[in-house]
């Protein structure tokens, strides 16, 4: 208060305190009034914080911190003042400074450099509270520079007073992650702290640090298993036990012998403990890492059941989560509790419903997928939109998993997809669109059904009003165009594609519609003009693959169509009468002409293509009509020639494209892909615009099919070589035979063999339903009635829909575990200089040659095991004793072998595992 | 790290305390808090205390008008965090005597100080109420 002069004195005397600020904020209503009050206060703070009086400064910073933390006000400009206050002799001011720093500093601030010395000073202070302030701040804002500079100071604190020690230990985790070399300095002392049984909190902090470290790279901590084991058996602190259990859950996956040893004490805890948190942690550990031990899993499942039946919601939720963890390895546990699971599907709590849904999906197999999906659709219709979509999403992802692995009957699946599209809240249009097209390309046998489902969707004018469905309609339009040859009535599809309400569609989807119009049109003209050859040529490559089946089926469809539309004869030629075709041409021209002036280039361009073809055909056909010439002449018409060409191009099948397709294209000689093209920018800057223009205008309409013919060839090559092929050939053969004997009933069977997914009568009593049918379908494996073989599904490469996941571990984690391994195996003396650099070199290679690295590593490890294997027999007794004596003995040994007795430690630790 | 942030939020959704154990920008904090508050405050007493959000699991509990929300890693033990929240509330109760929203608002520094005693770098380092409060009591005495 003494110094400062006028303004500063005034500031100090009339400064608002933090309380005043808070009261002021509360007086002003949220909104404009409050924010103007805050900005006024900020102006004051800006003035006050420059004061030389540290009390004034501290109050200003306090207020600013408050505003920053609760009102989101930026305070990076005040960083320097926070640093200033940390050096204040007053503890309270120092505390304010450190709090501001830990709440607001970001790692990239320049001002951090100024803090290093103050941190060091406080870390070595005699006042333990000052040390604690510095540690807390450091644990939040630690940077690699801080970590490097302050490691020695933290190291000394690791053996200090308990109050400080536990904090220093917790802080270490941050230091390690920023500066892995700190491991070499501090790790031994950290390990020593595992034996600090005298202070539970220090132990808790230490175990906490190891738990975090082990979750990133467990293998390095295997040698510490004896210490953790001792804690697991001796400790009575639930916090510590939970963390140790987590560590063992990681370690046990790596070392089966360890798992055998540890599973007993874990079960003891599970049986004995009163604390639900500990019990649940045991359950989680058992079911995720010790699932091979039958008795342990049984016990865990019993505990899960207790949780599931508890009245506490939280326990029920965790019970479901537990089940979800058991499911992959012990499905029986889910089945035992399936009533609870299915009841939870209609719980009030969305989270519980979600868990239950995941569990239901985990029960799905190819035997029961039809029934489960039927019931789930019923649930979806009853649920709120959000959960409804959740159900649909999980159905879609489960059914499409691993290239539709569990779907046997694709006709059913396509009808399910169409069913989903009609659910009012459905927002999964994008995924359904993808799957409809994907199935169309992969599964040839399902195309007729696909076209039928697509037609039903297209023809319904009501659907066009729902924007969520537009994507699905786009798929339906594409399918109907691409596979129009399976259609019962192409004219009907044409009408559907051109119906007036299509103007509700966004341009991108409308252009798909128009392109499909083009395909349908060219198909109809082809059938009309070139009846005989048409069918054969357009289907030629289809016949190659499925000679008997496809031909007979589509032939039969056309016959049915005739009955429906003209009822004049059995010849399909009669569907495409002159009159019908002329009518269709008129329809196309009248409905599309207005669009020829569309502002959307894509629409405009496609419309013009269709119109060009339609007008040419109209001219020639109608003039043909006038002169009453013979049909034979049609072959020579200009249209016919064009149509033949177009149809040849269109009849190429689209196939799925492998993810690695691009990689397989050889790089042409002399093309340097890695060349830096940045220089081009300056040259192309003014040319760019014209390039993009010309691109959109000249895009030839046949480009997609052209491009596809390449991928299609490739696709066929692939499918020939794919390993799934031999399996599916068998199925195909069976299918062909089945059809040979029962040609005409096939379709009816197909449509009646599954109930409609969305049957109003079946929507009630879903619960009993699902319980019942999961009973049936899960208990009875393989229903005898299902004699429909699974159609061929084209697969290119495993997991092609998943992006290739390169396992990316943090480089720092690697460095940490590397250092830990060095320290633990005691070879820091010998390897300190050579190994780390070698390891790092290995890592940089490993990014592209992970496999190499892995095998190299494991072979090293294996040789280590082999080494100690020789000692196993004679050391066994020894290790037994050492375990019983535990504590002191271990400590003594480690200290003794610090530098010299490397070999002994190596053997002693793995012996424990036996 | 186990605990990644601790939030105290009132019924109206206003943040009353925010402690992060990892660096997020102001903008990220604001959106994260907004999303979480919207998600959690919409839930009622008949629903469980765990919510999954982004990569976090939120464990929360309501005491009178105040929500205590703790964001943890997916691996963390939910029930232990619930116990931790309870311990935190009990500790504050012991210090302030029937703690309420206003106590935390007007004593934000103290609340942070308590939290810092209990949690460091996302690890729980102290669980004894007496130990947690000792430095604060000392501070109150000297000032």
mmCIF file of N, CA and C in Angstrom, chain A residues 19 22-23 26 62 66 68-70 72-74 91-92 95-96 99 102-103 105-107 129 132-133 135-136 139 163 166-167 170-171 173-174 201 205 212 215 239 242-243 246 250 276-277 280-281 284 313-315 317-318 321 348-349 351 355 358, chain B residues 1-2 14-21 23 26 29-30 33 43 45-52 57 73-80 82-84 87 102 105-106 108-110 112-113 116-117 120-121 123-128 135 138-139 143:
data_model
loop_
_atom_site.group_PDB
_atom_site.id
_atom_site.type_symbol
_atom_site.label_atom_id
_atom_site.label_comp_id
_atom_site.label_asym_id
_atom_site.label_seq_id
_atom_site.Cartn_x
_atom_site.Cartn_y
_atom_site.Cartn_z
ATOM 1 N N UNK A 19 -15.127 -10.791 -4.287
ATOM 2 C CA UNK A 19 -16.518 -10.893 -3.846
ATOM 3 C C UNK A 19 -17.388 -9.852 -4.536
ATOM 4 N N UNK A 22 -18.093 -10.945 -8.045
ATOM 5 C CA UNK A 22 -19.075 -12.030 -8.153
ATOM 6 C C UNK A 22 -20.470 -11.496 -7.889
ATOM 7 N N UNK A 23 -20.582 -10.644 -6.860
ATOM 8 C CA UNK A 23 -21.912 -10.086 -6.564
ATOM 9 C C UNK A 23 -22.398 -9.271 -7.749
ATOM 10 N N UNK A 26 -23.681 -11.399 -10.438
ATOM 11 C CA UNK A 26 -24.983 -11.988 -10.078
ATOM 12 C C UNK A 26 -26.114 -10.967 -10.197
ATOM 13 N N UNK A 62 -6.745 -12.646 -9.294
ATOM 14 C CA UNK A 62 -7.795 -13.527 -8.763
ATOM 15 C C UNK A 62 -9.098 -13.349 -9.554
ATOM 16 N N UNK A 66 -10.956 -15.962 -12.080
ATOM 17 C CA UNK A 66 -12.359 -16.331 -11.923
ATOM 18 C C UNK A 66 -13.104 -16.183 -13.253
ATOM 19 N N UNK A 68 -11.858 -16.103 -16.198
ATOM 20 C CA UNK A 68 -11.335 -17.058 -17.180
ATOM 21 C C UNK A 68 -11.961 -18.427 -16.982
ATOM 22 N N UNK A 69 -11.985 -18.845 -15.743
ATOM 23 C CA UNK A 69 -12.364 -20.221 -15.463
ATOM 24 C C UNK A 69 -13.867 -20.443 -15.623
ATOM 25 N N UNK A 70 -14.660 -19.456 -15.233
ATOM 26 C CA UNK A 70 -16.104 -19.680 -15.253
ATOM 27 C C UNK A 70 -16.832 -18.931 -16.364
ATOM 28 N N UNK A 72 -15.097 -18.006 -19.337
ATOM 29 C CA UNK A 72 -14.416 -18.202 -20.616
ATOM 30 C C UNK A 72 -13.731 -16.969 -21.165
ATOM 31 N N UNK A 73 -13.226 -16.097 -20.273
ATOM 32 C CA UNK A 73 -12.526 -14.901 -20.736
ATOM 33 C C UNK A 73 -11.052 -15.236 -20.959
ATOM 34 N N UNK A 74 -10.523 -14.803 -22.070
ATOM 35 C CA UNK A 74 -9.107 -15.076 -22.358
ATOM 36 C C UNK A 74 -8.217 -14.327 -21.376
ATOM 37 N N UNK A 91 2.715 -16.222 0.722
ATOM 38 C CA UNK A 91 2.239 -17.524 0.255
ATOM 39 C C UNK A 91 0.923 -17.399 -0.504
ATOM 40 N N UNK A 92 0.055 -16.532 0.000
ATOM 41 C CA UNK A 92 -1.261 -16.394 -0.634
ATOM 42 C C UNK A 92 -1.136 -15.879 -2.062
ATOM 43 N N UNK A 95 0.240 -18.483 -4.265
ATOM 44 C CA UNK A 95 -0.787 -19.458 -4.582
ATOM 45 C C UNK A 95 -1.677 -18.943 -5.718
ATOM 46 N N UNK A 96 -2.057 -17.672 -5.623
ATOM 47 C CA UNK A 96 -2.888 -17.083 -6.683
ATOM 48 C C UNK A 96 -2.170 -17.159 -8.028
ATOM 49 N N UNK A 99 -2.068 -20.783 -9.257
ATOM 50 C CA UNK A 99 -3.383 -21.258 -9.692
ATOM 51 C C UNK A 99 -3.710 -20.699 -11.078
ATOM 52 N N UNK A 102 -1.689 -22.593 -13.621
ATOM 53 C CA UNK A 102 -2.093 -23.962 -13.947
ATOM 54 C C UNK A 102 -3.452 -23.982 -14.643
ATOM 55 N N UNK A 103 -4.265 -22.961 -14.412
ATOM 56 C CA UNK A 103 -5.569 -22.973 -15.071
ATOM 57 C C UNK A 103 -5.511 -22.423 -16.488
ATOM 58 N N UNK A 105 -2.300 -21.475 -18.484
ATOM 59 C CA UNK A 105 -1.140 -21.506 -19.381
ATOM 60 C C UNK A 105 -1.291 -22.593 -20.428
ATOM 61 N N UNK A 106 -0.829 -22.275 -21.637
ATOM 62 C CA UNK A 106 -0.799 -23.327 -22.648
ATOM 63 C C UNK A 106 0.664 -23.630 -22.960
ATOM 64 N N UNK A 107 0.914 -24.828 -23.457
ATOM 65 C CA UNK A 107 2.304 -25.281 -23.578
ATOM 66 C C UNK A 107 3.183 -24.390 -24.454
ATOM 67 N N UNK A 129 4.616 -26.538 1.714
ATOM 68 C CA UNK A 129 3.441 -26.077 0.975
ATOM 69 C C UNK A 129 3.842 -25.352 -0.299
ATOM 70 N N UNK A 132 4.684 -27.989 -2.710
ATOM 71 C CA UNK A 132 3.473 -28.612 -3.222
ATOM 72 C C UNK A 132 2.814 -27.738 -4.296
ATOM 73 N N UNK A 133 2.828 -26.412 -4.081
ATOM 74 C CA UNK A 133 2.282 -25.519 -5.112
ATOM 75 C C UNK A 133 3.013 -25.700 -6.438
ATOM 76 N N UNK A 135 4.771 -28.213 -7.490
ATOM 77 C CA UNK A 135 4.532 -29.537 -8.089
ATOM 78 C C UNK A 135 3.175 -29.579 -8.776
ATOM 79 N N UNK A 136 2.175 -29.025 -8.104
ATOM 80 C CA UNK A 136 0.842 -29.058 -8.690
ATOM 81 C C UNK A 136 0.810 -28.299 -10.017
ATOM 82 N N UNK A 139 2.626 -30.248 -12.665
ATOM 83 C CA UNK A 139 1.930 -31.447 -13.160
ATOM 84 C C UNK A 139 0.911 -31.079 -14.230
ATOM 85 N N UNK A 163 4.113 -36.107 2.502
ATOM 86 C CA UNK A 163 3.203 -35.091 1.968
ATOM 87 C C UNK A 163 3.650 -34.642 0.576
ATOM 88 N N UNK A 166 4.199 -38.090 -2.359
ATOM 89 C CA UNK A 166 3.096 -38.607 -3.182
ATOM 90 C C UNK A 166 2.814 -37.677 -4.356
ATOM 91 N N UNK A 167 2.989 -36.375 -4.107
ATOM 92 C CA UNK A 167 2.733 -35.427 -5.197
ATOM 93 C C UNK A 167 3.831 -35.498 -6.261
ATOM 94 N N UNK A 170 3.103 -38.458 -8.389
ATOM 95 C CA UNK A 170 2.015 -38.230 -9.354
ATOM 96 C C UNK A 170 2.485 -37.322 -10.482
ATOM 97 N N UNK A 171 3.379 -36.390 -10.120
ATOM 98 C CA UNK A 171 3.882 -35.452 -11.121
ATOM 99 C C UNK A 171 4.793 -36.151 -12.130
ATOM 100 N N UNK A 173 4.524 -38.776 -13.768
ATOM 101 C CA UNK A 173 3.861 -39.290 -14.963
ATOM 102 C C UNK A 173 3.921 -38.264 -16.090
ATOM 103 N N UNK A 174 3.653 -37.022 -15.708
ATOM 104 C CA UNK A 174 3.690 -35.931 -16.680
ATOM 105 C C UNK A 174 5.116 -35.721 -17.174
ATOM 106 N N UNK A 201 -1.011 -43.491 0.999
ATOM 107 C CA UNK A 201 -1.218 -42.527 -0.083
ATOM 108 C C UNK A 201 -0.062 -42.536 -1.073
ATOM 109 N N UNK A 205 -0.349 -43.381 -5.009
ATOM 110 C CA UNK A 205 0.152 -42.550 -6.106
ATOM 111 C C UNK A 205 1.084 -43.350 -7.003
ATOM 112 N N UNK A 212 -0.989 -46.173 -15.213
ATOM 113 C CA UNK A 212 -1.023 -45.397 -16.450
ATOM 114 C C UNK A 212 0.065 -45.840 -17.420
ATOM 115 N N UNK A 215 -0.716 -49.170 -18.961
ATOM 116 C CA UNK A 215 -1.817 -49.211 -19.921
ATOM 117 C C UNK A 215 -1.307 -48.849 -21.313
ATOM 118 N N UNK A 239 -8.594 -48.300 -3.309
ATOM 119 C CA UNK A 239 -8.097 -47.476 -4.417
ATOM 120 C C UNK A 239 -6.878 -48.142 -5.042
ATOM 121 N N UNK A 242 -7.741 -51.471 -6.858
ATOM 122 C CA UNK A 242 -8.355 -51.275 -8.172
ATOM 123 C C UNK A 242 -7.287 -51.017 -9.225
ATOM 124 N N UNK A 243 -6.322 -50.178 -8.856
ATOM 125 C CA UNK A 243 -5.266 -49.860 -9.823
ATOM 126 C C UNK A 243 -4.396 -51.090 -10.107
ATOM 127 N N UNK A 246 -6.025 -53.343 -12.484
ATOM 128 C CA UNK A 246 -5.914 -52.860 -13.861
ATOM 129 C C UNK A 246 -4.555 -53.239 -14.448
ATOM 130 N N UNK A 250 -3.640 -55.936 -17.669
ATOM 131 C CA UNK A 250 -2.764 -55.718 -18.831
ATOM 132 C C UNK A 250 -1.684 -56.780 -18.914
ATOM 133 N N UNK A 276 -18.373 -52.409 -3.768
ATOM 134 C CA UNK A 276 -18.819 -52.762 -5.113
ATOM 135 C C UNK A 276 -17.787 -52.349 -6.170
ATOM 136 N N UNK A 277 -17.131 -51.232 -5.896
ATOM 137 C CA UNK A 277 -16.166 -50.773 -6.901
ATOM 138 C C UNK A 277 -15.066 -51.806 -7.098
ATOM 139 N N UNK A 280 -16.449 -54.910 -8.817
ATOM 140 C CA UNK A 280 -16.629 -54.722 -10.252
ATOM 141 C C UNK A 280 -15.299 -54.718 -10.983
ATOM 142 N N UNK A 281 -14.297 -54.151 -10.347
ATOM 143 C CA UNK A 281 -12.985 -54.142 -10.987
ATOM 144 C C UNK A 281 -12.470 -55.569 -11.147
ATOM 145 N N UNK A 284 -14.304 -57.080 -13.984
ATOM 146 C CA UNK A 284 -13.812 -56.567 -15.265
ATOM 147 C C UNK A 284 -12.474 -57.209 -15.628
ATOM 148 N N UNK A 313 -29.581 -48.389 -10.190
ATOM 149 C CA UNK A 313 -29.425 -48.269 -11.640
ATOM 150 C C UNK A 313 -27.973 -48.361 -12.083
ATOM 151 N N UNK A 314 -27.117 -47.718 -11.302
ATOM 152 C CA UNK A 314 -25.710 -47.693 -11.694
ATOM 153 C C UNK A 314 -25.138 -49.101 -11.762
ATOM 154 N N UNK A 315 -25.538 -49.918 -10.784
ATOM 155 C CA UNK A 315 -25.030 -51.285 -10.790
ATOM 156 C C UNK A 315 -25.593 -52.063 -11.975
ATOM 157 N N UNK A 317 -26.387 -50.850 -14.842
ATOM 158 C CA UNK A 317 -25.634 -50.401 -16.028
ATOM 159 C C UNK A 317 -24.286 -51.108 -16.097
ATOM 160 N N UNK A 318 -23.614 -51.152 -14.958
ATOM 161 C CA UNK A 318 -22.302 -51.794 -14.961
ATOM 162 C C UNK A 318 -22.427 -53.290 -15.217
ATOM 163 N N UNK A 321 -22.573 -53.711 -18.779
ATOM 164 C CA UNK A 321 -21.238 -53.517 -19.351
ATOM 165 C C UNK A 321 -20.369 -54.758 -19.136
ATOM 166 N N UNK A 348 -36.142 -46.834 -19.005
ATOM 167 C CA UNK A 348 -36.309 -45.395 -19.226
ATOM 168 C C UNK A 348 -34.985 -44.717 -19.556
ATOM 169 N N UNK A 349 -33.908 -45.331 -19.101
ATOM 170 C CA UNK A 349 -32.606 -44.693 -19.280
ATOM 171 C C UNK A 349 -31.991 -45.084 -20.621
ATOM 172 N N UNK A 351 -29.010 -44.747 -21.719
ATOM 173 C CA UNK A 351 -27.707 -45.419 -21.649
ATOM 174 C C UNK A 351 -27.863 -46.908 -21.405
ATOM 175 N N UNK A 355 -26.738 -50.045 -23.890
ATOM 176 C CA UNK A 355 -25.945 -51.209 -23.505
ATOM 177 C C UNK A 355 -26.696 -52.483 -23.851
ATOM 178 N N UNK A 358 -26.489 -53.182 -27.473
ATOM 179 C CA UNK A 358 -25.196 -53.759 -27.844
ATOM 180 C C UNK A 358 -25.144 -55.232 -27.494
ATOM 181 N N UNK B 1 -3.992 -40.900 -18.041
ATOM 182 C CA UNK B 1 -4.372 -40.445 -16.696
ATOM 183 C C UNK B 1 -5.824 -40.772 -16.442
ATOM 184 N N UNK B 2 -6.141 -41.044 -15.203
ATOM 185 C CA UNK B 2 -7.497 -41.487 -14.893
ATOM 186 C C UNK B 2 -8.519 -40.383 -15.035
ATOM 187 N N UNK B 14 -24.834 -23.357 -15.358
ATOM 188 C CA UNK B 14 -23.671 -22.461 -15.270
ATOM 189 C C UNK B 14 -22.530 -23.184 -14.579
ATOM 190 N N UNK B 15 -21.359 -23.057 -15.160
ATOM 191 C CA UNK B 15 -20.201 -23.709 -14.552
ATOM 192 C C UNK B 15 -19.806 -22.962 -13.287
ATOM 193 N N UNK B 16 -19.555 -23.699 -12.234
ATOM 194 C CA UNK B 16 -19.143 -23.083 -10.974
ATOM 195 C C UNK B 16 -17.694 -23.411 -10.631
ATOM 196 N N UNK B 17 -17.193 -24.467 -11.208
ATOM 197 C CA UNK B 17 -15.770 -24.788 -11.047
ATOM 198 C C UNK B 17 -15.368 -25.680 -12.206
ATOM 199 N N UNK B 18 -14.200 -25.414 -12.736
ATOM 200 C CA UNK B 18 -13.720 -26.252 -13.829
ATOM 201 C C UNK B 18 -12.236 -26.496 -13.642
ATOM 202 N N UNK B 19 -11.873 -27.757 -13.536
ATOM 203 C CA UNK B 19 -10.455 -28.077 -13.407
ATOM 204 C C UNK B 19 -10.119 -29.120 -14.474
ATOM 205 N N UNK B 20 -9.177 -28.781 -15.324
ATOM 206 C CA UNK B 20 -8.786 -29.722 -16.381
ATOM 207 C C UNK B 20 -7.386 -30.249 -16.094
ATOM 208 N N UNK B 21 -7.190 -31.517 -16.366
ATOM 209 C CA UNK B 21 -5.860 -32.099 -16.169
ATOM 210 C C UNK B 21 -5.151 -32.340 -17.496
ATOM 211 N N UNK B 23 -4.474 -30.086 -21.435
ATOM 212 C CA UNK B 23 -4.669 -28.757 -21.996
ATOM 213 C C UNK B 23 -5.733 -28.753 -23.090
ATOM 214 N N UNK B 26 -9.633 -22.497 -24.723
ATOM 215 C CA UNK B 26 -10.872 -21.948 -24.157
ATOM 216 C C UNK B 26 -12.075 -22.384 -24.967
ATOM 217 N N UNK B 29 -12.895 -25.965 -24.355
ATOM 218 C CA UNK B 29 -13.504 -26.138 -23.043
ATOM 219 C C UNK B 29 -14.965 -25.739 -23.071
ATOM 220 N N UNK B 30 -15.213 -24.603 -23.713
ATOM 221 C CA UNK B 30 -16.574 -24.099 -23.705
ATOM 222 C C UNK B 30 -17.516 -25.075 -24.417
ATOM 223 N N UNK B 33 -17.915 -28.277 -22.266
ATOM 224 C CA UNK B 33 -18.791 -28.064 -21.121
ATOM 225 C C UNK B 33 -20.241 -27.968 -21.572
ATOM 226 N N UNK B 43 -30.914 -35.495 -17.843
ATOM 227 C CA UNK B 43 -31.233 -36.813 -17.279
ATOM 228 C C UNK B 43 -31.886 -36.654 -15.917
ATOM 229 N N UNK B 45 -33.540 -38.480 -12.111
ATOM 230 C CA UNK B 45 -33.058 -39.297 -11.000
ATOM 231 C C UNK B 45 -33.173 -40.795 -11.296
ATOM 232 N N UNK B 46 -34.067 -41.138 -12.218
ATOM 233 C CA UNK B 46 -34.245 -42.568 -12.490
ATOM 234 C C UNK B 46 -33.213 -43.102 -13.482
ATOM 235 N N UNK B 47 -32.255 -42.266 -13.832
ATOM 236 C CA UNK B 47 -31.278 -42.719 -14.817
ATOM 237 C C UNK B 47 -29.909 -42.842 -14.167
ATOM 238 N N UNK B 48 -29.064 -43.655 -14.779
ATOM 239 C CA UNK B 48 -27.805 -43.954 -14.119
ATOM 240 C C UNK B 48 -26.831 -42.787 -14.231
ATOM 241 N N UNK B 49 -25.748 -42.884 -13.488
ATOM 242 C CA UNK B 49 -24.845 -41.741 -13.331
ATOM 243 C C UNK B 49 -23.693 -41.741 -14.317
ATOM 244 N N UNK B 50 -23.776 -42.574 -15.323
ATOM 245 C CA UNK B 50 -22.653 -42.656 -16.251
ATOM 246 C C UNK B 50 -23.101 -42.275 -17.655
ATOM 247 N N UNK B 51 -22.308 -41.438 -18.275
ATOM 248 C CA UNK B 51 -22.643 -41.002 -19.626
ATOM 249 C C UNK B 51 -21.381 -41.092 -20.458
ATOM 250 N N UNK B 52 -21.503 -41.652 -21.637
ATOM 251 C CA UNK B 52 -20.332 -41.665 -22.516
ATOM 252 C C UNK B 52 -20.374 -40.445 -23.405
ATOM 253 N N UNK B 57 -15.647 -40.800 -20.371
ATOM 254 C CA UNK B 57 -16.808 -41.306 -19.680
ATOM 255 C C UNK B 57 -17.077 -40.276 -18.592
ATOM 256 N N UNK B 73 -11.120 -41.446 -18.126
ATOM 257 C CA UNK B 73 -10.778 -42.358 -19.217
ATOM 258 C C UNK B 73 -11.762 -43.504 -19.251
ATOM 259 N N UNK B 74 -11.829 -44.147 -20.380
ATOM 260 C CA UNK B 74 -12.757 -45.269 -20.478
ATOM 261 C C UNK B 74 -12.412 -46.415 -19.553
ATOM 262 N N UNK B 75 -11.160 -46.482 -19.142
ATOM 263 C CA UNK B 75 -10.751 -47.613 -18.307
ATOM 264 C C UNK B 75 -11.081 -47.395 -16.837
ATOM 265 N N UNK B 76 -11.333 -46.174 -16.469
ATOM 266 C CA UNK B 76 -11.456 -45.855 -15.055
ATOM 267 C C UNK B 76 -12.655 -46.569 -14.427
ATOM 268 N N UNK B 77 -12.541 -46.817 -13.121
ATOM 269 C CA UNK B 77 -13.611 -47.500 -12.406
ATOM 270 C C UNK B 77 -14.693 -46.503 -12.008
ATOM 271 N N UNK B 78 -15.889 -46.684 -12.567
ATOM 272 C CA UNK B 78 -16.954 -45.705 -12.360
ATOM 273 C C UNK B 78 -17.350 -45.578 -10.903
ATOM 274 N N UNK B 79 -17.454 -46.717 -10.227
ATOM 275 C CA UNK B 79 -17.922 -46.664 -8.851
ATOM 276 C C UNK B 79 -16.911 -45.970 -7.956
ATOM 277 N N UNK B 80 -15.636 -46.179 -8.262
ATOM 278 C CA UNK B 80 -14.612 -45.509 -7.469
ATOM 279 C C UNK B 80 -14.710 -44.004 -7.653
ATOM 280 N N UNK B 82 -17.438 -42.359 -8.320
ATOM 281 C CA UNK B 82 -18.598 -41.915 -7.544
ATOM 282 C C UNK B 82 -18.215 -41.737 -6.077
ATOM 283 N N UNK B 83 -17.423 -42.679 -5.580
ATOM 284 C CA UNK B 83 -16.970 -42.548 -4.193
ATOM 285 C C UNK B 83 -16.110 -41.302 -4.038
ATOM 286 N N UNK B 84 -15.300 -41.048 -5.051
ATOM 287 C CA UNK B 84 -14.449 -39.866 -5.003
ATOM 288 C C UNK B 84 -15.298 -38.594 -4.951
ATOM 289 N N UNK B 87 -16.626 -38.209 -1.576
ATOM 290 C CA UNK B 87 -15.577 -37.765 -0.655
ATOM 291 C C UNK B 87 -15.344 -36.264 -0.820
ATOM 292 N N UNK B 102 -23.059 -21.203 -3.356
ATOM 293 C CA UNK B 102 -22.431 -19.908 -3.096
ATOM 294 C C UNK B 102 -21.055 -20.074 -2.457
ATOM 295 N N UNK B 105 -18.704 -20.684 -5.158
ATOM 296 C CA UNK B 105 -18.509 -19.481 -5.980
ATOM 297 C C UNK B 105 -17.578 -18.492 -5.304
ATOM 298 N N UNK B 106 -17.853 -18.226 -4.043
ATOM 299 C CA UNK B 106 -17.075 -17.183 -3.382
ATOM 300 C C UNK B 106 -15.730 -17.686 -2.856
ATOM 301 N N UNK B 108 -13.657 -19.954 -4.623
ATOM 302 C CA UNK B 108 -13.205 -20.789 -5.728
ATOM 303 C C UNK B 108 -11.763 -21.243 -5.525
ATOM 304 N N UNK B 109 -10.928 -20.329 -5.024
ATOM 305 C CA UNK B 109 -9.523 -20.696 -4.834
ATOM 306 C C UNK B 109 -9.385 -21.835 -3.848
ATOM 307 N N UNK B 110 -10.178 -21.755 -2.780
ATOM 308 C CA UNK B 110 -10.107 -22.816 -1.775
ATOM 309 C C UNK B 110 -10.578 -24.138 -2.356
ATOM 310 N N UNK B 112 -10.399 -25.064 -5.390
ATOM 311 C CA UNK B 112 -9.316 -25.593 -6.216
ATOM 312 C C UNK B 112 -8.207 -26.177 -5.357
ATOM 313 N N UNK B 113 -7.945 -25.500 -4.268
ATOM 314 C CA UNK B 113 -6.872 -25.949 -3.380
ATOM 315 C C UNK B 113 -7.183 -27.341 -2.828
ATOM 316 N N UNK B 116 -6.731 -29.853 -5.529
ATOM 317 C CA UNK B 116 -5.326 -30.121 -5.807
ATOM 318 C C UNK B 116 -4.726 -31.054 -4.765
ATOM 319 N N UNK B 117 -5.228 -30.952 -3.539
ATOM 320 C CA UNK B 117 -4.748 -31.890 -2.521
ATOM 321 C C UNK B 117 -5.206 -33.313 -2.824
ATOM 322 N N UNK B 120 -3.887 -35.243 -8.317
ATOM 323 C CA UNK B 120 -2.786 -34.631 -9.046
ATOM 324 C C UNK B 120 -2.596 -35.337 -10.355
ATOM 325 N N UNK B 121 -2.568 -34.556 -11.401
ATOM 326 C CA UNK B 121 -2.289 -35.141 -12.695
ATOM 327 C C UNK B 121 -3.253 -36.279 -13.011
ATOM 328 N N UNK B 123 -4.451 -38.442 -10.993
ATOM 329 C CA UNK B 123 -4.414 -39.543 -10.027
ATOM 330 C C UNK B 123 -4.942 -39.052 -8.687
ATOM 331 N N UNK B 124 -5.680 -39.902 -8.028
ATOM 332 C CA UNK B 124 -6.144 -39.542 -6.690
ATOM 333 C C UNK B 124 -4.996 -39.785 -5.720
ATOM 334 N N UNK B 125 -4.564 -38.714 -5.024
ATOM 335 C CA UNK B 125 -3.380 -38.877 -4.166
ATOM 336 C C UNK B 125 -3.719 -38.762 -2.688
ATOM 337 N N UNK B 126 -4.891 -38.315 -2.351
ATOM 338 C CA UNK B 126 -5.208 -38.183 -0.932
ATOM 339 C C UNK B 126 -6.684 -38.458 -0.733
ATOM 340 N N UNK B 127 -6.995 -39.295 0.253
ATOM 341 C CA UNK B 127 -8.398 -39.619 0.482
ATOM 342 C C UNK B 127 -8.824 -39.358 1.922
ATOM 343 N N UNK B 128 -7.901 -38.848 2.722
ATOM 344 C CA UNK B 128 -8.302 -38.570 4.107
ATOM 345 C C UNK B 128 -8.735 -37.119 4.233
ATOM 346 N N UNK B 135 -3.790 -28.244 5.063
ATOM 347 C CA UNK B 135 -3.130 -27.033 4.544
ATOM 348 C C UNK B 135 -4.072 -25.825 4.501
ATOM 349 N N UNK B 138 -4.452 -24.429 7.932
ATOM 350 C CA UNK B 138 -3.221 -23.725 8.281
ATOM 351 C C UNK B 138 -3.220 -22.338 7.637
ATOM 352 N N UNK B 139 -3.634 -22.316 6.389
ATOM 353 C CA UNK B 139 -3.650 -21.060 5.651
ATOM 354 C C UNK B 139 -4.640 -20.086 6.280
ATOM 355 N N UNK B 143 -3.556 -16.348 7.867
ATOM 356 C CA UNK B 143 -3.936 -15.113 7.175
ATOM 357 C C UNK B 143 -4.978 -14.324 7.981
#
